[in-house]
Amino acid sequence: MAAELTAHDLIARHRPTLDQALEAIRTRAYWSPHPEHPKAYGEGGSLDMAAGKAAFDALLGTRIDLGQPGTDDWVGGEVSPYGIELGVTYPHADVDVLLPAMKAGMRAWRDAGAELRAVVCLEILKRISDRTHEFAHAVMHTSGQAFMMAFQAGGPHAQDRGMEAVAYAYVEQVRTPDTAEWTKPQGKRDPLALTKRFTPVPRGIGLVIGCNTFPTWNGYPGLFASLATGNAVLVKPHPRAVLPLALTVRVAREVLAEAGFDPNLVALAAERPGEGIAKTLATRPEIRIIDYTGSTSFGDWLETNARQAQVYTEKAGVNTVIVESAGDYKGMLANLAFSLSLYSGQMCTTPQNLLVPRDGITTDEGPKSYDEVVADLAKAVDGLLGDDARANALLGAIVNPDVKARLEASAGLGEVALASREIAHPEFPGAVVRTPVIVKLDGAKPDAEAAYMSECFGPVAFAVAVDSAADAVELLRRTIREKGAMTVGAYTTDAEVEQAVQEVCLEEAAQLSLNLTGGVYVNQTAAFSDFHGSGGNPAANSALCDGAFVANRFRVVEVRREA
């Protein structure tokens, strides 16, 4: 098929955006080319909310045929956390046929060079962005996120993270020049002269193992980092969240074909119920890069067993907030209440352990005992979620039965300061919606340690009483070192405590937020500016996104000849 998108057209269309992304990662200032507001997407036109909902509805009960080689079956079975059976089926691949087909297009993709690969990736992201409303419904009905969060986190924020990976990939590839003239003086003899050419070469096929809760936000960095560095990419979605990534693969294949490249550079690996193909794929010799978000146990398995691949993992952690003192007590409570409630705590960045001195804290409203702090936080959460309509918009739905079971079991771990309650969803009666539980634990008791030193993923928070600020800092250190943390927060008006917390986070490599009381929350990060994870503690072995996340997805091969 003749190319419909020329290199000249793609570079003219997307090079200015790439340059802005490069400037953003250099300055770390706020920037995003993807609007967060739904009305920014063609209100009254083909891109608006109604059109997106209609496009999603039209997908239900259909077969998504990607035209991939090696399709030997059609699989599906997704059920929305809101109670809807999606009824969508996807190609099941014979990987012995698909993987060689994916490799076949890599030479031309490698030879295209870093700039053309980058702008092809940006064209893919632009087309996804144009369908943000459709993708938002797909994310909502596979992850359980409420619509606005699915729209923002699954749409513009995910697209930002994908573009950020492209920008970092480009920077690392052009760090070495394409050619060099090398001359070494030889005294009275003629100098030695060589012409050298340097080519970034891909490692092979990248495997993206998707997660249930944030299929696009967590999936796009690895997908676009590998693709932009010349690799083919096989996307293996979570069985309960296939649709958003299947749509992504379809868009990528369309753009690659129109740009004159082999569409098989990007393919989907959907699986039958219970098939568990991730282990099989992860140890195939053709798979040279793996991106994974999920449980610690499987992440550890990948790091141990996928020896032929460069493995990037985001696993579980125990996120901690120290509450030592507060200069804006009401602002602190409101900020924490929102952080605990957003998406029912089903974020890898949601705080779990709140460390509060048992003798209480100082605030701008006077001293507050441990019991008062916990009771006031419970009231703040109750107030935030007291209106069912607002609660549904913040909480979304519980993503799977395991989260619900952990939530219900957590009430038996200590004294319940805030009980979880069930909320009916007016539009989706099949949705399981629950408010957070807050459980009080005594940090000095060994039986309590088993609870707060383990991740309890979901709407569960532990208010842990500690002996002092110094004890809180040391518990924070131990938690990060032994269990990992994607985020750390602290509230303090004491400069020495602030310095101690900061030093722990620097030494143990954990991202820290201090004294957040406004509209920025510890569990939210901004692409091009904030690092998601650090790669320096057990919660993740990489960061989204930095040079290390992309640089080892390719190697530089040199060809030299005498001038």
XYZ file of C-alpha atoms in Angstrom:
563
model
C 0.000 0.000 0.000
C 1.335 3.414 -0.924
C 2.169 5.656 1.975
C -0.528 8.235 2.742
C 1.553 10.046 5.358
C 4.904 11.245 4.049
C 7.865 11.881 6.290
C 7.758 15.540 5.279
C 4.104 15.860 6.259
C 4.595 14.115 9.599
C 7.633 16.197 10.531
C 5.907 19.438 9.522
C 2.824 18.471 11.538
C 4.452 17.191 14.719
C 8.011 18.544 15.008
C 6.801 21.737 16.767
C 4.988 19.612 19.365
C 8.046 17.411 19.819
C 10.172 20.532 20.371
C 7.727 21.768 23.017
C 7.856 18.376 24.752
C 11.665 18.484 24.717
C 11.590 21.935 26.297
C 9.080 20.763 28.914
C 11.215 17.848 30.104
C 14.207 20.219 30.234
C 12.503 22.893 32.341
C 10.019 20.636 34.238
C 7.463 23.463 33.923
C 3.752 22.795 33.371
C 2.845 21.915 29.788
C 0.331 19.672 28.110
C -0.920 19.551 24.519
C -3.940 17.484 25.577
C -6.844 19.455 27.119
C -8.307 18.145 30.388
C -11.807 19.544 29.857
C -14.337 17.436 27.934
C -15.738 20.455 26.093
C -12.359 21.081 24.471
C -12.979 18.102 22.204
C -15.186 19.292 19.349
C -18.338 20.260 21.215
C -21.262 19.581 18.920
C -19.042 17.760 16.440
C -17.647 14.334 15.695
C -15.227 14.417 18.654
C -17.592 15.507 21.425
C -19.013 13.637 24.395
C -22.127 12.374 22.619
C -20.130 11.128 19.644
C -17.647 9.402 21.941
C -20.396 7.662 23.878
C -22.030 6.562 20.615
C -18.701 5.218 19.333
C -18.224 3.245 22.549
C -21.760 1.887 22.458
C -21.192 0.792 18.861
C -18.247 -1.332 20.009
C -20.311 -3.394 22.440
C -20.952 -6.913 21.209
C -18.599 -6.546 18.230
C -15.397 -8.206 17.056
C -12.271 -6.060 16.831
C -10.404 -7.505 13.872
C -6.925 -6.031 13.738
C -5.823 -7.941 10.657
C -2.964 -9.534 12.560
C -1.220 -12.632 11.200
C -1.527 -15.833 13.214
C -5.067 -15.245 14.521
C -6.359 -18.672 15.566
C -9.357 -17.794 17.744
C -11.507 -14.963 19.087
C -11.560 -14.265 22.811
C -13.276 -11.863 25.188
C -15.364 -11.846 28.339
C -14.861 -8.363 29.848
C -17.519 -7.303 32.324
C -17.606 -3.667 33.373
C -17.226 -2.948 37.114
C -20.452 -1.029 36.515
C -22.236 -4.290 35.683
C -22.279 -4.207 31.866
C -21.087 -7.162 29.774
C -19.010 -5.612 26.998
C -19.333 -8.588 24.672
C -16.297 -7.500 22.629
C -14.032 -10.177 21.150
C -10.411 -9.859 20.123
C -7.925 -11.853 18.054
C -6.105 -14.649 19.847
C -2.656 -15.106 18.390
C -0.527 -18.078 17.467
C 2.671 -16.414 18.674
C 4.840 -18.711 16.567
C 3.304 -16.946 13.566
C 2.819 -13.472 15.022
C 6.265 -12.853 16.524
C 8.232 -13.509 13.287
C 5.780 -11.251 11.444
C 6.425 -8.497 13.982
C 10.190 -8.778 13.537
C 9.916 -8.534 9.760
C 9.124 -4.820 9.808
C 11.815 -3.768 12.250
C 14.595 -3.121 9.736
C 12.696 -0.393 7.916
C 11.513 1.039 11.255
C 15.108 1.096 12.534
C 16.356 2.781 9.354
C 13.652 5.465 9.582
C 15.657 7.236 12.279
C 14.789 8.799 15.611
C 12.960 11.873 14.305
C 10.611 10.050 11.936
C 9.846 7.401 14.544
C 9.038 10.140 17.043
C 6.611 11.985 14.778
C 4.882 8.738 13.764
C 4.344 8.091 17.477
C 2.984 11.614 17.890
C 0.548 11.029 15.033
C -0.688 7.897 16.843
C -1.170 9.936 20.010
C -2.955 12.714 18.114
C -5.481 10.273 16.686
C -6.032 8.730 20.099
C -6.497 12.224 21.522
C -9.133 12.986 18.903
C -11.092 10.001 20.245
C -10.595 10.795 23.928
C -14.298 10.556 24.773
C -14.534 7.076 23.243
C -11.385 5.949 25.055
C -12.718 7.421 28.307
C -15.766 5.163 28.209
C -13.548 2.195 27.388
C -11.327 2.975 30.397
C -14.319 3.629 32.651
C -15.972 0.318 31.833
C -12.835 -1.780 32.250
C -11.209 -0.062 35.257
C -14.215 1.151 37.249
C -12.966 4.734 37.259
C -15.700 7.348 37.345
C -16.176 9.021 33.976
C -14.305 12.259 34.649
C -11.294 10.434 36.038
C -11.391 7.943 33.155
C -11.563 10.893 30.784
C -8.613 12.725 32.333
C -6.333 9.949 33.584
C -7.185 7.522 30.770
C -7.137 10.262 28.131
C -4.995 13.429 28.259
C -2.854 12.357 31.212
C -2.096 8.983 29.601
C -1.388 10.681 26.283
C 0.950 13.101 28.058
C 2.868 10.195 29.576
C 3.149 8.542 26.159
C 4.452 11.740 24.601
C 6.864 12.233 27.487
C 8.338 8.791 26.748
C 8.711 9.729 23.073
C 10.539 12.921 24.034
C 12.959 11.099 26.327
C 13.496 8.420 23.684
C 14.350 11.046 21.099
C 16.804 12.842 23.415
C 18.687 9.652 24.224
C 18.918 8.548 20.587
C 20.263 11.850 19.258
C 22.748 12.223 22.118
C 25.257 10.494 19.835
C 25.732 12.103 16.388
C 24.874 10.158 13.245
C 28.407 10.525 11.872
C 31.817 11.678 12.971
C 35.108 12.413 11.201
C 37.889 11.108 13.420
C 41.491 12.228 12.907
C 44.457 11.255 15.074
C 47.759 13.110 14.536
C 50.807 10.914 13.859
C 53.614 13.435 14.135
C 55.585 13.478 10.873
C 53.428 10.751 9.399
C 50.057 11.263 7.813
C 47.306 11.385 10.421
C 45.008 8.440 10.945
C 41.564 9.295 9.593
C 38.296 7.380 10.006
C 34.717 8.088 9.086
C 32.343 6.721 11.716
C 28.595 6.150 11.561
C 26.504 5.551 14.692
C 23.083 3.913 14.500
C 20.623 3.367 17.347
C 19.452 -0.222 16.968
C 16.451 -1.758 18.731
C 16.742 -4.645 21.161
C 13.881 -6.650 19.647
C 10.226 -6.992 20.505
C 8.884 -5.167 23.544
C 6.127 -6.771 25.614
C 3.709 -4.497 27.473
C 1.813 -6.383 30.205
C -1.183 -4.196 30.959
C -2.888 -3.577 34.294
C -6.577 -3.550 35.210
C -6.786 -0.173 36.937
C -4.920 2.169 34.564
C -4.611 0.372 31.223
C -3.610 3.433 29.170
C -1.862 5.578 31.806
C 0.427 2.724 32.822
C 0.558 1.158 29.362
C 1.496 4.093 27.167
C 4.956 4.941 28.590
C 6.427 1.515 27.834
C 4.582 1.135 24.548
C 5.773 4.446 23.130
C 9.255 4.267 24.665
C 9.869 0.938 22.924
C 8.248 1.954 19.633
C 10.096 5.283 19.445
C 13.430 3.522 19.961
C 12.845 1.198 17.002
C 11.346 -1.865 18.634
C 8.173 -3.691 17.704
C 5.654 -3.862 20.565
C 3.338 -6.695 21.588
C 0.585 -5.500 23.933
C -0.751 -8.111 26.383
C -3.677 -6.444 28.182
C -5.095 -7.475 31.520
C -7.997 -9.862 30.741
C -10.447 -7.486 32.442
C -9.153 -4.384 30.625
C -8.532 -5.290 26.998
C -10.658 -2.737 25.147
C -8.648 0.490 25.745
C -5.400 -1.158 24.653
C -7.016 -2.965 21.723
C -8.266 0.391 20.437
C -4.759 1.780 20.940
C -3.218 -1.050 18.937
C -5.756 -0.530 16.148
C -4.908 3.186 15.882
C -1.160 2.447 15.947
C -1.472 -0.147 13.175
C -3.485 2.256 11.010
C -0.931 5.056 11.371
C 2.054 2.778 10.755
C 0.481 1.456 7.558
C -0.405 4.944 6.313
C 3.169 6.074 7.006
C 4.542 3.224 4.885
C 5.644 0.923 7.697
C 4.628 -2.610 8.590
C 1.515 -2.434 10.805
C 2.687 -5.614 12.538
C 5.191 -3.486 14.437
C 2.377 -3.179 16.978
C 0.139 -6.135 17.811
C -2.263 -7.385 20.460
C -2.012 -10.571 22.528
C -5.428 -11.149 24.071
C -5.928 -14.366 26.005
C -8.555 -16.952 26.780
C -9.983 -16.977 30.330
C -7.403 -18.460 32.680
C -4.836 -18.949 29.927
C -2.133 -16.901 31.636
C 0.016 -16.236 28.578
C 2.160 -13.551 30.226
C 4.702 -16.066 31.551
C 4.933 -17.829 28.207
C 5.431 -14.591 26.288
C 7.829 -13.100 28.830
C 10.365 -15.893 28.404
C 10.229 -16.102 24.599
C 13.656 -15.345 23.079
C 12.120 -12.769 20.721
C 10.919 -10.671 23.667
C 13.772 -8.364 24.638
C 11.947 -5.666 26.645
C 9.132 -6.060 29.182
C 6.998 -3.349 30.783
C 4.835 -4.514 33.649
C 2.516 -2.950 36.220
C 0.917 -5.165 38.850
C 1.563 -7.399 41.821
C 4.941 -7.701 43.481
C 4.910 -11.482 43.187
C 4.622 -11.511 39.395
C 6.956 -8.541 39.036
C 9.578 -10.427 41.037
C 8.971 -13.497 38.857
C 9.590 -11.474 35.715
C 12.785 -9.949 37.081
C 14.051 -13.419 38.012
C 12.953 -15.457 35.021
C 12.784 -13.195 31.957
C 16.561 -13.158 31.775
C 16.718 -12.465 28.041
C 14.801 -9.185 28.416
C 15.277 -5.759 29.895
C 12.473 -5.719 32.494
C 10.758 -2.560 33.765
C 8.388 -3.166 36.678
C 6.009 -1.143 38.787
C 4.921 -3.300 41.720
C 3.259 -2.820 45.093
C 4.362 -0.398 47.783
C 3.173 0.959 51.106
C 2.633 4.685 50.711
C 3.017 6.685 53.901
C 2.066 10.158 55.136
C 3.580 11.593 58.320
C 1.258 13.981 60.162
C 3.502 15.766 62.692
C 1.985 19.266 62.739
C -0.139 21.430 60.484
C -0.084 25.088 59.539
C -3.444 24.717 57.765
C -5.343 22.009 59.608
C -8.575 22.217 57.606
C -6.639 22.293 54.332
C -4.655 19.238 55.387
C -7.793 17.288 56.269
C -9.503 18.219 53.001
C -6.451 17.268 50.963
C -6.027 13.920 52.702
C -9.747 13.135 52.467
C -9.676 13.636 48.701
C -6.458 11.615 48.343
C -7.963 8.674 50.254
C -11.241 8.786 48.330
C -10.208 9.303 44.695
C -10.988 6.155 42.653
C -11.732 4.290 45.893
C -8.039 4.264 46.777
C -7.338 1.996 43.793
C -4.248 3.936 42.759
C -0.667 2.812 43.269
C 0.011 6.285 44.673
C -2.831 6.457 47.236
C -1.672 6.929 50.856
C -2.228 3.912 53.086
C -0.419 4.595 56.365
C -0.959 7.862 58.213
C 1.649 8.120 60.978
C 0.427 10.351 63.819
C 2.205 10.884 67.181
C 0.122 9.291 69.944
C 0.535 12.465 72.050
C -1.056 14.531 69.294
C 0.045 17.348 67.002
C 0.212 21.148 66.968
C -1.957 23.010 64.462
C -3.114 26.503 63.568
C -6.293 25.612 65.475
C -4.408 24.619 68.610
C -3.218 21.206 69.814
C -5.041 18.116 68.521
C -4.836 14.687 70.094
C -4.267 11.553 68.013
C -7.936 10.642 68.488
C -9.053 14.104 67.409
C -6.898 14.042 64.278
C -8.304 10.675 63.234
C -11.883 11.665 64.072
C -11.542 14.938 62.170
C -10.150 13.134 59.135
C -13.060 10.700 59.277
C -15.463 13.672 59.365
C -13.652 15.223 56.378
C -14.032 12.033 54.341
C -17.677 11.740 55.418
C -18.308 15.330 54.439
C -16.632 14.923 51.077
C -18.635 11.787 50.268
C -21.877 12.651 52.080
C -23.689 13.424 48.840
C -24.122 10.191 46.881
C -23.863 11.854 43.471
C -20.557 13.461 44.385
C -19.368 10.242 46.007
C -20.036 8.247 42.845
C -18.167 10.828 40.774
C -15.098 10.555 43.042
C -15.110 6.889 43.997
C -16.012 5.121 40.780
C -16.574 1.387 41.191
C -14.572 -1.326 42.939
C -12.511 -2.878 40.156
C -12.645 -6.544 41.194
C -13.817 -8.862 43.999
C -10.335 -9.029 45.572
C -10.434 -5.316 46.423
C -13.893 -5.691 47.960
C -12.710 -8.649 50.050
C -9.687 -6.707 51.370
C -11.907 -3.769 52.240
C -14.316 -5.952 54.197
C -11.526 -7.806 56.015
C -9.700 -4.616 57.022
C -12.364 -3.681 59.586
C -11.194 -6.602 61.714
C -7.605 -5.399 61.884
C -8.107 -2.658 64.477
C -10.482 -0.033 65.805
C -12.629 1.379 62.997
C -12.609 5.173 63.029
C -14.620 5.444 59.808
C -16.687 2.544 58.543
C -17.050 1.954 54.831
C -20.561 2.357 53.480
C -22.240 1.113 50.336
C -23.446 3.662 47.804
C -26.000 2.946 45.103
C -25.175 4.145 41.596
C -28.257 5.671 39.931
C -27.157 4.838 36.391
C -25.447 1.499 36.991
C -27.210 -0.609 39.649
C -24.664 -3.385 39.189
C -21.742 -1.194 40.308
C -20.034 -1.977 43.606
C -19.323 1.432 45.161
C -17.798 1.722 48.644
C -16.451 4.621 50.685
C -13.038 4.304 52.392
C -12.489 2.723 55.782
C -10.077 4.259 58.307
C -8.668 1.844 60.886
C -6.739 2.916 63.984
C -3.628 0.887 64.782
C -1.051 1.094 67.544
C 2.331 1.163 65.864
C 4.006 -0.328 68.939
C 2.017 -3.576 68.808
C 3.490 -6.443 66.771
C 0.096 -7.681 65.576
C -0.628 -4.239 64.094
C 2.652 -4.252 62.187
C 1.515 -7.144 60.027
C -1.314 -4.936 58.763
C 0.425 -1.628 58.178
C 3.606 -3.166 56.741
C 1.664 -4.815 53.906
C -0.059 -3.172 50.968
C -3.845 -3.296 51.346
C -4.765 -2.110 47.857
C -8.120 -0.362 47.796
C -10.091 2.119 49.939
C -8.295 1.256 53.196
C -6.279 3.645 55.354
C -4.463 2.910 58.610
C -4.049 5.694 61.180
C -0.936 4.440 62.951
C -0.145 5.862 66.388
C 3.605 6.332 66.865
C 5.603 7.452 69.891
C 7.165 10.559 68.351
C 8.102 12.356 65.165
C 11.476 10.620 65.275
C 9.737 7.228 65.475
C 7.543 8.220 62.519
C 10.605 9.098 60.446
C 12.307 5.799 61.268
C 9.147 3.827 60.492
C 8.930 5.689 57.207
C 12.511 4.714 56.412
C 11.914 1.054 57.215
C 8.686 0.974 55.236
C 10.294 2.404 52.103
C 13.369 0.193 52.398
C 11.499 -3.053 53.034
C 8.208 -2.563 51.170
C 8.790 0.319 48.798
C 6.682 3.413 48.214
C 5.457 5.160 45.092
C 4.638 8.283 47.105
C 5.429 9.805 50.491
C 3.707 12.768 52.114
C 4.426 14.796 55.225
C 2.722 17.572 57.151
C 4.961 19.518 59.483
C 5.728 23.065 60.546
C 9.004 21.962 62.151
C 12.050 22.601 59.963
C 14.036 19.795 61.593
C 11.268 17.251 61.030
C 10.890 18.404 57.428
C 14.641 17.998 56.897
C 14.620 14.529 58.486
C 11.761 13.341 56.258
C 13.412 14.793 53.204
C 16.702 13.086 54.051
C 14.971 9.700 54.398
C 13.319 10.121 51.016
C 16.612 11.113 49.395
C 18.444 8.185 50.940
C 15.714 5.621 50.211
C 14.746 7.101 46.813
C 11.070 7.930 47.338
C 9.117 10.834 45.836
C 8.010 13.286 48.531
C 5.169 15.825 48.755
C 5.246 18.314 51.631
C 2.314 20.140 53.240
C -0.169 19.798 50.375
C -3.389 21.628 51.269
C -4.730 22.850 47.916
C -5.715 21.283 44.610
C -2.560 19.159 44.179
C -2.651 15.723 45.804
C 0.025 13.231 46.793
C -1.461 10.561 44.534
C -1.423 12.651 41.344
C 1.598 13.402 39.163
C 2.028 15.604 36.091
C 3.817 14.331 33.007
C 6.832 16.308 31.773
C 7.400 17.546 35.350
C 6.789 14.964 38.091
C 8.517 11.592 38.242
C 6.195 8.655 38.907
C 8.170 6.271 41.075
C 11.919 6.519 41.332
C 13.297 3.110 40.431
C 15.260 3.235 43.674
C 13.050 1.333 46.118
C 11.148 -1.981 45.982
C 7.914 -0.460 44.627
C 9.356 -0.010 41.129
C 12.642 -0.584 39.337
C 12.104 2.361 36.975
C 10.605 5.842 36.887
C 8.031 7.343 34.557
C 9.727 8.942 32.881
C 13.455 9.568 32.794
C 16.441 8.808 30.588
C 17.026 5.454 32.257
C 13.503 4.361 31.277
C 14.308 4.636 27.569
C 18.081 4.466 27.109
C 18.445 0.699 27.445
C 15.691 -0.052 24.934
C 18.244 0.443 22.161
C 21.991 0.153 21.689
C 24.271 2.222 19.469
C 26.157 0.272 16.794
C 29.170 1.855 15.119
C 30.451 1.285 11.606
C 33.839 2.822 10.877
C 35.931 2.972 7.735
C 39.066 4.711 6.615
C 38.415 8.181 5.310
